[in-house]
Coordinates of C-alpha atoms and ligand atoms in Angstrom, one line a residue:
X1 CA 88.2 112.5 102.3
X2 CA 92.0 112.5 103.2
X3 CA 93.9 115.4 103.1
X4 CA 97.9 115.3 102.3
X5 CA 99.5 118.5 103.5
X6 CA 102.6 119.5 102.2
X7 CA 105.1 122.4 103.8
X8 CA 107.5 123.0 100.7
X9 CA 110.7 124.4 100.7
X10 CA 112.5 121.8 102.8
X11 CA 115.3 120.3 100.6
X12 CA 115.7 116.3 100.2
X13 CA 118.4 113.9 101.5
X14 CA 118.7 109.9 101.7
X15 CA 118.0 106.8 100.3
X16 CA 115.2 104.2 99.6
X17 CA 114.7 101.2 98.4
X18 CA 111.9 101.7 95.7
X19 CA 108.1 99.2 96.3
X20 CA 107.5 96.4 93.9
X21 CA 105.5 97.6 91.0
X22 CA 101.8 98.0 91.1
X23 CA 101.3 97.4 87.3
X24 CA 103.1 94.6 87.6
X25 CA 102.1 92.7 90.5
X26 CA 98.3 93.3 89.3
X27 CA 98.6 90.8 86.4
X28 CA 100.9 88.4 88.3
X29 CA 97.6 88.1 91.0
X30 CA 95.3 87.0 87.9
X31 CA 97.6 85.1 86.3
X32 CA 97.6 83.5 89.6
X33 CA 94.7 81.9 88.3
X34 CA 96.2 79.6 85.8
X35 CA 98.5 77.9 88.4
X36 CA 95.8 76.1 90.1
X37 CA 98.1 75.7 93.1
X38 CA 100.0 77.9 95.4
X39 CA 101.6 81.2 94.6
X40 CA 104.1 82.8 96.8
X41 CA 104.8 86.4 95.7
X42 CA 107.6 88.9 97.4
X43 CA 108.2 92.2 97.3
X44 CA 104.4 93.0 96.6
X45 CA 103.6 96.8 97.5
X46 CA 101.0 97.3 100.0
X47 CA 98.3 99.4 98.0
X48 CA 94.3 99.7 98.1
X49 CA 94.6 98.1 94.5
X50 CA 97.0 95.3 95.6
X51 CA 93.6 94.8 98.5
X52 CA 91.0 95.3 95.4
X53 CA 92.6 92.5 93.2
X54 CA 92.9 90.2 96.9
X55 CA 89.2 90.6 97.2
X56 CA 88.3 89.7 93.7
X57 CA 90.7 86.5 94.0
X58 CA 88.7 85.6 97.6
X59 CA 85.6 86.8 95.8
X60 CA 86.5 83.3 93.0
X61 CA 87.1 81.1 95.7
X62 CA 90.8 81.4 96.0
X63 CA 92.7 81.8 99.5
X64 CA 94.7 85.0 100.0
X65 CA 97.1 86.4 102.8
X66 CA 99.5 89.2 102.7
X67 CA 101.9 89.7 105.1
X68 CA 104.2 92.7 104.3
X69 CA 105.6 92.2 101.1
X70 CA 104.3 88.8 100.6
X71 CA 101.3 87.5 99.5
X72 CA 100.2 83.7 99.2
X73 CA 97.8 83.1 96.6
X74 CA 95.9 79.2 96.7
X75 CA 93.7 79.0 93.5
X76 CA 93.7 75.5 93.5
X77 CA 89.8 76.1 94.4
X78 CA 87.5 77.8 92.4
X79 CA 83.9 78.4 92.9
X80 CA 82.6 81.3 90.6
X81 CA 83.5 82.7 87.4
X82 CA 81.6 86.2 87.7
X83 CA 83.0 89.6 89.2
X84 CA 80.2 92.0 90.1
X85 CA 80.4 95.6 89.7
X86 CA 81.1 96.2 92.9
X87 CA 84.9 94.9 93.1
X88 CA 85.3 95.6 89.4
X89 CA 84.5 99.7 90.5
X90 CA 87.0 99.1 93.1
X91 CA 89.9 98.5 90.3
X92 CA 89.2 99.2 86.3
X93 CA 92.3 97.6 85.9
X94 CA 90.5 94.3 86.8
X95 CA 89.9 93.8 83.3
X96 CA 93.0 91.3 83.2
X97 CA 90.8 88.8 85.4
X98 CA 89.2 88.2 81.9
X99 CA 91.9 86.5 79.8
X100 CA 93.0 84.7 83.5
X101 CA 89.1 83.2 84.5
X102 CA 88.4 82.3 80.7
X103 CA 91.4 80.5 80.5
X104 CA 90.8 78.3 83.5
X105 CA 86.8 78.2 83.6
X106 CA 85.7 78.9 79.7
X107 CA 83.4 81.3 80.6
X108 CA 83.5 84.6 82.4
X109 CA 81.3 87.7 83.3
X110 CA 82.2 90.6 84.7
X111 CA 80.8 94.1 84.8
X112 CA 82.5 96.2 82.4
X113 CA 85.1 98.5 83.2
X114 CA 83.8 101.9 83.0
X115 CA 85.7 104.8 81.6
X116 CA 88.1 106.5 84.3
X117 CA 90.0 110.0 85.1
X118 CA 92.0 109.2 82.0
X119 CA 89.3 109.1 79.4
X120 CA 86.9 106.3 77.9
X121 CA 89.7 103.1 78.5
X122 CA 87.5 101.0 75.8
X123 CA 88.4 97.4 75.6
X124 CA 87.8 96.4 72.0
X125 CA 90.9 95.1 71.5
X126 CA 91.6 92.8 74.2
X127 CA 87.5 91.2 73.3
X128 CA 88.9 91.1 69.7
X129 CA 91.9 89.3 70.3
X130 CA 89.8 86.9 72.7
X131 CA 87.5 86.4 70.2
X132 CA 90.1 85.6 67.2
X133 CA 91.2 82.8 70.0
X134 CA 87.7 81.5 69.6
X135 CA 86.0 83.0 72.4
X136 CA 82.2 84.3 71.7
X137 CA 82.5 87.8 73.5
X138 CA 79.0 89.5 74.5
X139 CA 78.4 92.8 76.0
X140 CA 74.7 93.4 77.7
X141 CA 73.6 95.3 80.8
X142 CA 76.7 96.8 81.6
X143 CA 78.4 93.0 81.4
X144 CA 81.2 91.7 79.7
X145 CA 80.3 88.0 79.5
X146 CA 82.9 85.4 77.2
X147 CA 82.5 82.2 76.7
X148 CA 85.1 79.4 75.0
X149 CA 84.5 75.7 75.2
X150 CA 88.1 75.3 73.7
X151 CA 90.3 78.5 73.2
X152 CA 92.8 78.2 70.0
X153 CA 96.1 79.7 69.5
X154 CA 96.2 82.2 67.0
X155 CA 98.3 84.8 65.4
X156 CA 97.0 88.0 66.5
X157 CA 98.4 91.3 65.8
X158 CA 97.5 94.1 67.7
X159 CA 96.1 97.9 66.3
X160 CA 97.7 99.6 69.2
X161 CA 100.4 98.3 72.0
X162 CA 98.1 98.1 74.7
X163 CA 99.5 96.9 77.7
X164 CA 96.1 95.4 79.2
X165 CA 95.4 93.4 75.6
X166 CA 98.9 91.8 75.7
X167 CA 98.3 90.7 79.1
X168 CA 94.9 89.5 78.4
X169 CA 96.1 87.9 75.3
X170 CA 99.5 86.0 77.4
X171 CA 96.8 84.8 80.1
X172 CA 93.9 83.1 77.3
X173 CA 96.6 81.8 75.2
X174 CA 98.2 79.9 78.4
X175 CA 95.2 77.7 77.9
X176 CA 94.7 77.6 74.6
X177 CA 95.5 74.8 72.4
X178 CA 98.2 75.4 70.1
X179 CA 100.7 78.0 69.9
X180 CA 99.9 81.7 69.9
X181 CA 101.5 84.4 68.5
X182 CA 101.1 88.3 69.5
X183 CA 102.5 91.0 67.1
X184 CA 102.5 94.4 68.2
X185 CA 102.5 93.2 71.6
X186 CA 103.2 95.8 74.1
X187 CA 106.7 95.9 75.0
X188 CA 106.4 97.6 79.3
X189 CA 109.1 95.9 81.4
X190 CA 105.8 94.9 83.5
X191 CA 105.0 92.3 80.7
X192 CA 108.0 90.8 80.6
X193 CA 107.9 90.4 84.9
X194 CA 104.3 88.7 84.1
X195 CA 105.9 86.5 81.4
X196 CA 108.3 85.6 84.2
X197 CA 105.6 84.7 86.7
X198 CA 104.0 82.4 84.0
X199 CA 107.2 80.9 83.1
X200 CA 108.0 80.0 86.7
X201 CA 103.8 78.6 87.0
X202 CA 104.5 76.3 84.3
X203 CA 103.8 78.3 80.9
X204 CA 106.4 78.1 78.0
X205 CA 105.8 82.0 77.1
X206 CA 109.2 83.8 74.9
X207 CA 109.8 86.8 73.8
X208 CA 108.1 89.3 76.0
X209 CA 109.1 92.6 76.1
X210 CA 109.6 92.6 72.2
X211 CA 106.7 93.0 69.7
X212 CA 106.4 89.1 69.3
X213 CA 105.3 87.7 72.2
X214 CA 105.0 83.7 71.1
X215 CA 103.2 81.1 74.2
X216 CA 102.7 78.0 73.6
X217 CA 99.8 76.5 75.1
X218 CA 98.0 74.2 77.7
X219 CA 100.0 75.3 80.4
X220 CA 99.9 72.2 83.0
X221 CA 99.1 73.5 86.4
X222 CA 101.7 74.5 89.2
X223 CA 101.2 73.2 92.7
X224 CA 103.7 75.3 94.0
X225 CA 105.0 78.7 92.2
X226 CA 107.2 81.5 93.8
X227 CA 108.0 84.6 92.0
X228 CA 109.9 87.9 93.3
X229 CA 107.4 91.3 91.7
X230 CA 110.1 93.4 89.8
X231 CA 110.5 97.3 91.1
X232 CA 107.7 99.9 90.5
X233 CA 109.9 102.3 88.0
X234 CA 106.9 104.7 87.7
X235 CA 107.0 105.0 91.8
X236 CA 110.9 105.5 91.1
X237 CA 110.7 108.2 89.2
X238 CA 108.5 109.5 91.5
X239 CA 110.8 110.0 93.7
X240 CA 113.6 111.2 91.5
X241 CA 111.3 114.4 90.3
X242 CA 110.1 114.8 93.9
X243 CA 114.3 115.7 94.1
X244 CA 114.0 118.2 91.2
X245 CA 111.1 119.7 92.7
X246 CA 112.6 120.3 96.1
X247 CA 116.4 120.5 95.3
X248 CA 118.6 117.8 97.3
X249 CA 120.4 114.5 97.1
X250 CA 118.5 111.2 96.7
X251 CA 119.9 107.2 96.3
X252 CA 117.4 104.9 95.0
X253 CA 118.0 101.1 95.5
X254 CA 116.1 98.2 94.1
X255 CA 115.5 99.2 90.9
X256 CA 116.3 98.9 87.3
X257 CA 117.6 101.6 85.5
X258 CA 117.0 101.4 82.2
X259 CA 113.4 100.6 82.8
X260 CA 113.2 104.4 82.8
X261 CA 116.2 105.8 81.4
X262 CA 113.9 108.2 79.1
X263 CA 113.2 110.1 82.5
X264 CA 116.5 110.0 83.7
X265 CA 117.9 111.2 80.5
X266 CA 114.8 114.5 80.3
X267 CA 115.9 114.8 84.2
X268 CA 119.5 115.8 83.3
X269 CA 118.7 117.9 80.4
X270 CA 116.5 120.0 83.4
X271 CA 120.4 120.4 84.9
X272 CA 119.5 117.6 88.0
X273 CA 122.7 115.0 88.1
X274 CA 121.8 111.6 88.1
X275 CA 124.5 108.1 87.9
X276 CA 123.2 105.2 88.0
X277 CA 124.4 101.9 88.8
X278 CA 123.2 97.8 88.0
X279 CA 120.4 98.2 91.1
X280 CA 120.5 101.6 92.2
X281 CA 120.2 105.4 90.7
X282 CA 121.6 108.2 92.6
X283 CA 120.4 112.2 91.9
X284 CA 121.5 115.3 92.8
X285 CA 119.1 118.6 92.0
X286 CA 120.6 121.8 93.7
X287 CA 121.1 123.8 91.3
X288 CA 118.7 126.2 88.9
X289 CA 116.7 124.6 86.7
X290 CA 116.0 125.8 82.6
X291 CA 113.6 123.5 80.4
X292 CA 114.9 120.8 78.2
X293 CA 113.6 119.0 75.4
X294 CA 110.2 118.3 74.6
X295 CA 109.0 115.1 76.3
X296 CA 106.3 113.4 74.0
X297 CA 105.0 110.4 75.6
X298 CA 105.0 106.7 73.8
X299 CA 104.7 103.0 75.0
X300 CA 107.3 101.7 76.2
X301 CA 110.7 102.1 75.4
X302 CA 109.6 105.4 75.1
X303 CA 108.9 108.2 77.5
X304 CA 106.0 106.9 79.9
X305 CA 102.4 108.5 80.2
X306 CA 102.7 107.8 83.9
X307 CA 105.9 110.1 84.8
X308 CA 104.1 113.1 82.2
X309 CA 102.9 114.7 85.3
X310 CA 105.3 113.9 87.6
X311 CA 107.8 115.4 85.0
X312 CA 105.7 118.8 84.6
X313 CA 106.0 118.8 88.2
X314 CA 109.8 119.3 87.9
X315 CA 109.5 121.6 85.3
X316 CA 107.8 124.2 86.6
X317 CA 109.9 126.6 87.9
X318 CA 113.0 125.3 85.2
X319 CA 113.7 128.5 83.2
X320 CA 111.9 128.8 80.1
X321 CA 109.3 126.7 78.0
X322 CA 109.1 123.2 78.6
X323 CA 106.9 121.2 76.0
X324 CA 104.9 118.3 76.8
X325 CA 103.0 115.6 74.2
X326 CA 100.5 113.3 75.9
X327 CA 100.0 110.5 72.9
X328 CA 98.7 107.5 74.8
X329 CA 95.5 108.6 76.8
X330 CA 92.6 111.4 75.6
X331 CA 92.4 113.1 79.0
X332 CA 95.5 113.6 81.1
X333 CA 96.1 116.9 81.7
X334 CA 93.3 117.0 84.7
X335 CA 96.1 117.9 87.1
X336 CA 97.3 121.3 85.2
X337 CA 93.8 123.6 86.4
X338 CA 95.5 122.1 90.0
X339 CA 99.2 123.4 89.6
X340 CA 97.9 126.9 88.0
X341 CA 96.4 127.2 91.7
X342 CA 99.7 126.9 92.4
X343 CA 100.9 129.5 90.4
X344 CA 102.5 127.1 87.8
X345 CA 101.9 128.8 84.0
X346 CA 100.5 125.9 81.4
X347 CA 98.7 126.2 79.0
X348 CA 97.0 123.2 77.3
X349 CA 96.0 122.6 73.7
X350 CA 94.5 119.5 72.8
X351 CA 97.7 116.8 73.7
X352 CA 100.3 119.7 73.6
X353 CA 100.8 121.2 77.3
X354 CA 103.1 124.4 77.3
X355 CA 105.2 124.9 80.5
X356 CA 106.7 128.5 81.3
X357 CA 109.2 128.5 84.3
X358 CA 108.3 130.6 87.4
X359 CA 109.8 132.0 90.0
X360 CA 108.4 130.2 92.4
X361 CA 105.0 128.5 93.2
X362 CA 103.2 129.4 96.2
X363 CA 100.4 126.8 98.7
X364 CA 96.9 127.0 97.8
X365 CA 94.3 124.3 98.3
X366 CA 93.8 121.5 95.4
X367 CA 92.4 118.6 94.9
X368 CA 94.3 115.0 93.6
X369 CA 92.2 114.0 90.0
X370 CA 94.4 111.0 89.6
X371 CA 96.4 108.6 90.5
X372 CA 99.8 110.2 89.1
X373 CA 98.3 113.5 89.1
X374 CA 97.8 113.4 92.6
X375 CA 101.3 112.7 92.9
X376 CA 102.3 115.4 90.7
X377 CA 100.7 118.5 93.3
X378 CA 102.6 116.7 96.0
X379 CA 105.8 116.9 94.0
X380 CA 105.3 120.7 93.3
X381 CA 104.1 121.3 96.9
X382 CA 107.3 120.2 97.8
X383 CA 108.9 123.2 95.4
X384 CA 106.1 125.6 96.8
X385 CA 106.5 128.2 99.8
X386 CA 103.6 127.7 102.5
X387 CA 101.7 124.4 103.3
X388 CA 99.3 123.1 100.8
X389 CA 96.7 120.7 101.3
X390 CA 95.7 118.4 98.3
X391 CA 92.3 116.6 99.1
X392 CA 92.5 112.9 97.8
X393 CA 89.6 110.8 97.7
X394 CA 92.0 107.4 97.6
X395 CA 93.7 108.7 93.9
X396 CA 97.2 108.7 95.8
X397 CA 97.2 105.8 98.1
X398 CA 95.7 103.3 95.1
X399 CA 99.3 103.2 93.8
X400 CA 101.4 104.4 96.2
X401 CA 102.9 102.7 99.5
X402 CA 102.9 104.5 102.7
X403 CA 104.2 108.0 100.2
X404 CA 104.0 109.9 103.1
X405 CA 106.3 107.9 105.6
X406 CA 109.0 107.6 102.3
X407 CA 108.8 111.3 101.5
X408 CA 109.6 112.5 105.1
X409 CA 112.4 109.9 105.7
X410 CA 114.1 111.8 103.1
X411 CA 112.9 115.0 104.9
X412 CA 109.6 116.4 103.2
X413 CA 107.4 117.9 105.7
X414 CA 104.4 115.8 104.8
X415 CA 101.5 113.9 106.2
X416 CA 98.2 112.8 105.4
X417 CA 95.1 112.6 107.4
X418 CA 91.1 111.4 107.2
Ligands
EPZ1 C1 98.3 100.2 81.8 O1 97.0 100.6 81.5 C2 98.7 100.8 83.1 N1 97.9 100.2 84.2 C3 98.6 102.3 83.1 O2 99.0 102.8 84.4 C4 99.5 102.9 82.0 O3 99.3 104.3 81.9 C5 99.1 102.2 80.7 O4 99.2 100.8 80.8 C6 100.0 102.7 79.5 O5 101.3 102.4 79.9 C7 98.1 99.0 84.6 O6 99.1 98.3 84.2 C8 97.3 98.5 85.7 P1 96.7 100.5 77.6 P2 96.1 100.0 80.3 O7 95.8 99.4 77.3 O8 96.5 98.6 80.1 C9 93.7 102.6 74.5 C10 98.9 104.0 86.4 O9 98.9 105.2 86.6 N2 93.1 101.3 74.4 O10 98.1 100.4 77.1 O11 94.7 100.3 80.5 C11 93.5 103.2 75.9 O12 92.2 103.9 75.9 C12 98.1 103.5 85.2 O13 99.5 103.1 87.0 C13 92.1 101.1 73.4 O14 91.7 102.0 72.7 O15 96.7 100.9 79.1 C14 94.6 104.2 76.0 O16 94.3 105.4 75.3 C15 97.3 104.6 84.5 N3 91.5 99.9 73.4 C16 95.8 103.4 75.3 O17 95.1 102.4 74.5 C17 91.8 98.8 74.2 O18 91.2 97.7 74.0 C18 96.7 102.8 76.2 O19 96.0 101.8 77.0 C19 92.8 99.0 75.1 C20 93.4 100.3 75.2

């Protein structure tokens, strides 16, 4: 199992351009799927997810490279419809092949997505927004299977925002005949880079990124689509608490502001500095820091689940009681018995987490229990005095690229090892 290790106390200084987002360019690959031609994406991050969702598309018949940043996608071939369990335990996220295979083939089974770090993950309402497009949905020995010998638009309108439904729903409805109509559509800037992919293959889909996503239908194929995979803002803000954990001066380039201005904004009530510009977000964290608002987590625009734990990171040792509200997922709060190892002070109560300030945190062994979470005990082993090692069984690198080359380019004493 690798093992990051972490001497804190060093302070950090530069600039980086942030990786292309990982919950973006995971729907862009199975949308890929609807072109039917060739797909040319840049500024991809190299990931063990970005490899999980390659294998699936070889695993259908499609032809993959990746070559840095780029990765050509030829689906122009396809020769199965079914993803066993063994690439879909690779990648829950994988659900999104779904809407994408149904869409082109009119039937698809695939083992279904277990539960995960985060809690159970059901996927009731992307099957029941499949099925109100006339698909026959049917779950048996651990499969998924849907079939639709003609999918139909519809106006579906979704319980809760989810951000895997709406892009399930965008991909079925690309085929479908007739218009469909999403309300309640999750509103993340990563579905509005996947209505840009679709746009670009072919699709007529409008307003994404509002809670009326409207696409139109029998989307001809594209024998030739290029598309540039927006930044990954949960990667930038990474980066800017990793600053508030170890005090120093950071410039991030590449990005997009406002796709995470509610982190920015709890970042400056901690006392860090931070201007931003159209492509770029600078901060500067040397100074104490005392507990600011309480940061209750929403979809999107509002505070994200993924920077929760990256935020409690920086909180920590900021003077007084810092307040946390975890609203979209039943279990994440897996990295707080972690940081108490620490010698962080939370206490947890159902989806409140409690953060006192203390003096200062001190290394002790711990072990990554999630993706962001793993992040998290590297941002507050950053802020801690001695060398901590944080054992990751592939949490860490499943969302992040090369973390441990960025981090000491800025001057973090970091490196990972089998
Ligand atoms: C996406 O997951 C992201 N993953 C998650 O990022 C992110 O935390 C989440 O959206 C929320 O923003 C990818 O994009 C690959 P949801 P997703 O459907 O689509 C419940 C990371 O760290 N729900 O919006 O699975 C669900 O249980 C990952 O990069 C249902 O009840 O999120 C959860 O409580 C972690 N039924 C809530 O909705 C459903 O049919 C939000 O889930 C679907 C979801």
């Amino acid at each position: 199992m690798p093992v990051w290790k972490v001497c804190g106390g060093k302070r950090l200084e530069g600039a980086l351009d942030v990786q292309g987002s990982k919950n973006a360019v995971l729907p862009i690959l199975a949308a890929s799927l609807l072109s039917g031609g060739v797909t040319r994406l840049s500024n991809c991050p190299e990931l063990l997810d970005v490899r999980a969702s390659a294998d699936i598309l070889r695993h259908l018949g499609c032809g993959v490279m990746q070559n840095g940043g780029e990765i050509l996608v030829d689906s122009s071939r396809m020769t199965e419809n079914h993803i066993p369990h063994a690439l879909m335990e690779r990648m829950r996220s994988s659900v999104m092949y779904l809407g994408a295979i149904l869409a082109r083939c009119g039937e698809v089974r695939l083992s279904a997505p277990g539960g995960c770090e985060l809690g159970a993950r059901p996927i009731d309402l992307h099957l029941k927004a499949l099925e109100e497009m006339g698909a026959e949905v049917r779950q048996s020995g651990g499969e998924v299977v849907c079939r639709a010998a003609r999918l139909h638009g519809a106006h579906i309108n979704l319980a809760f925002p989810s951000v895997g439904a709406t892009e399930n729903v965008m991909l079925a409805a690309c085929a479908a005949e007739g218009e469909t109509v999403l309300t309640n559509a999750a509103r993340e800037p990563e579905i509005v880079d996947l209505a840009g992919y679709l746009n670009a293959a072919g699709a007529q889909v409008s307003g994404a990124g509002s809670a009326e996503v409207r696409i139109a239908g029998q989307m001809p194929g594209n024998a030739f689509t290029e598309y540039r995979v927006m930044a990954d803002r949960i990667a930038a803000c990474t980066f800017l608490c990793a600053a508030a954990c170890a005090g120093g001066e950071l410039r991030l380039g590449g990005v997009v502001p406002a796709h995470f201005a509610t982190v920015t904004e709890a970042l400056r009530e901690l006392g860090c500095a931070l201007l931003t510009g159209e492509d770029s977000v600078l901060i500067r964290a040397d100074r104490p820091l005392h507990a600011g608002k309480p940061v209750v987590t929403r979809p999107y625009p509002g505070f994200p689940t993924d920077a929760q734990a990256l935020l409690m990171s920086a909180c920590l040792k900021a003077r007084g009681t810092s307040v946390f509200v975890e609203n979209i997922f039943e279990n994440r709060y897996r990295h707080v018995p972690e940081l108490r190892r620490l010698g962080a002070q939370i206490q947890v109560e159902g989806r409140v987490a409690m953060v006192t300030g203390v003096g200062s945190l001190s290394a002790a062994p711990v072990t990554a229990t999630d993706l962001r979470g793993g992040a998290a005990l590297i941002l507050a082993a950053l802020g801690a005095e001695g060398e901590t090692h944080i054992a990751d069984s592939g949490h860490i690198m499943r969302g992040y690229a090369d973390l441990d080359a960025a981090m000491r380019s800025l001057g973090a004493d970091i490196s990972v090892a089998d």
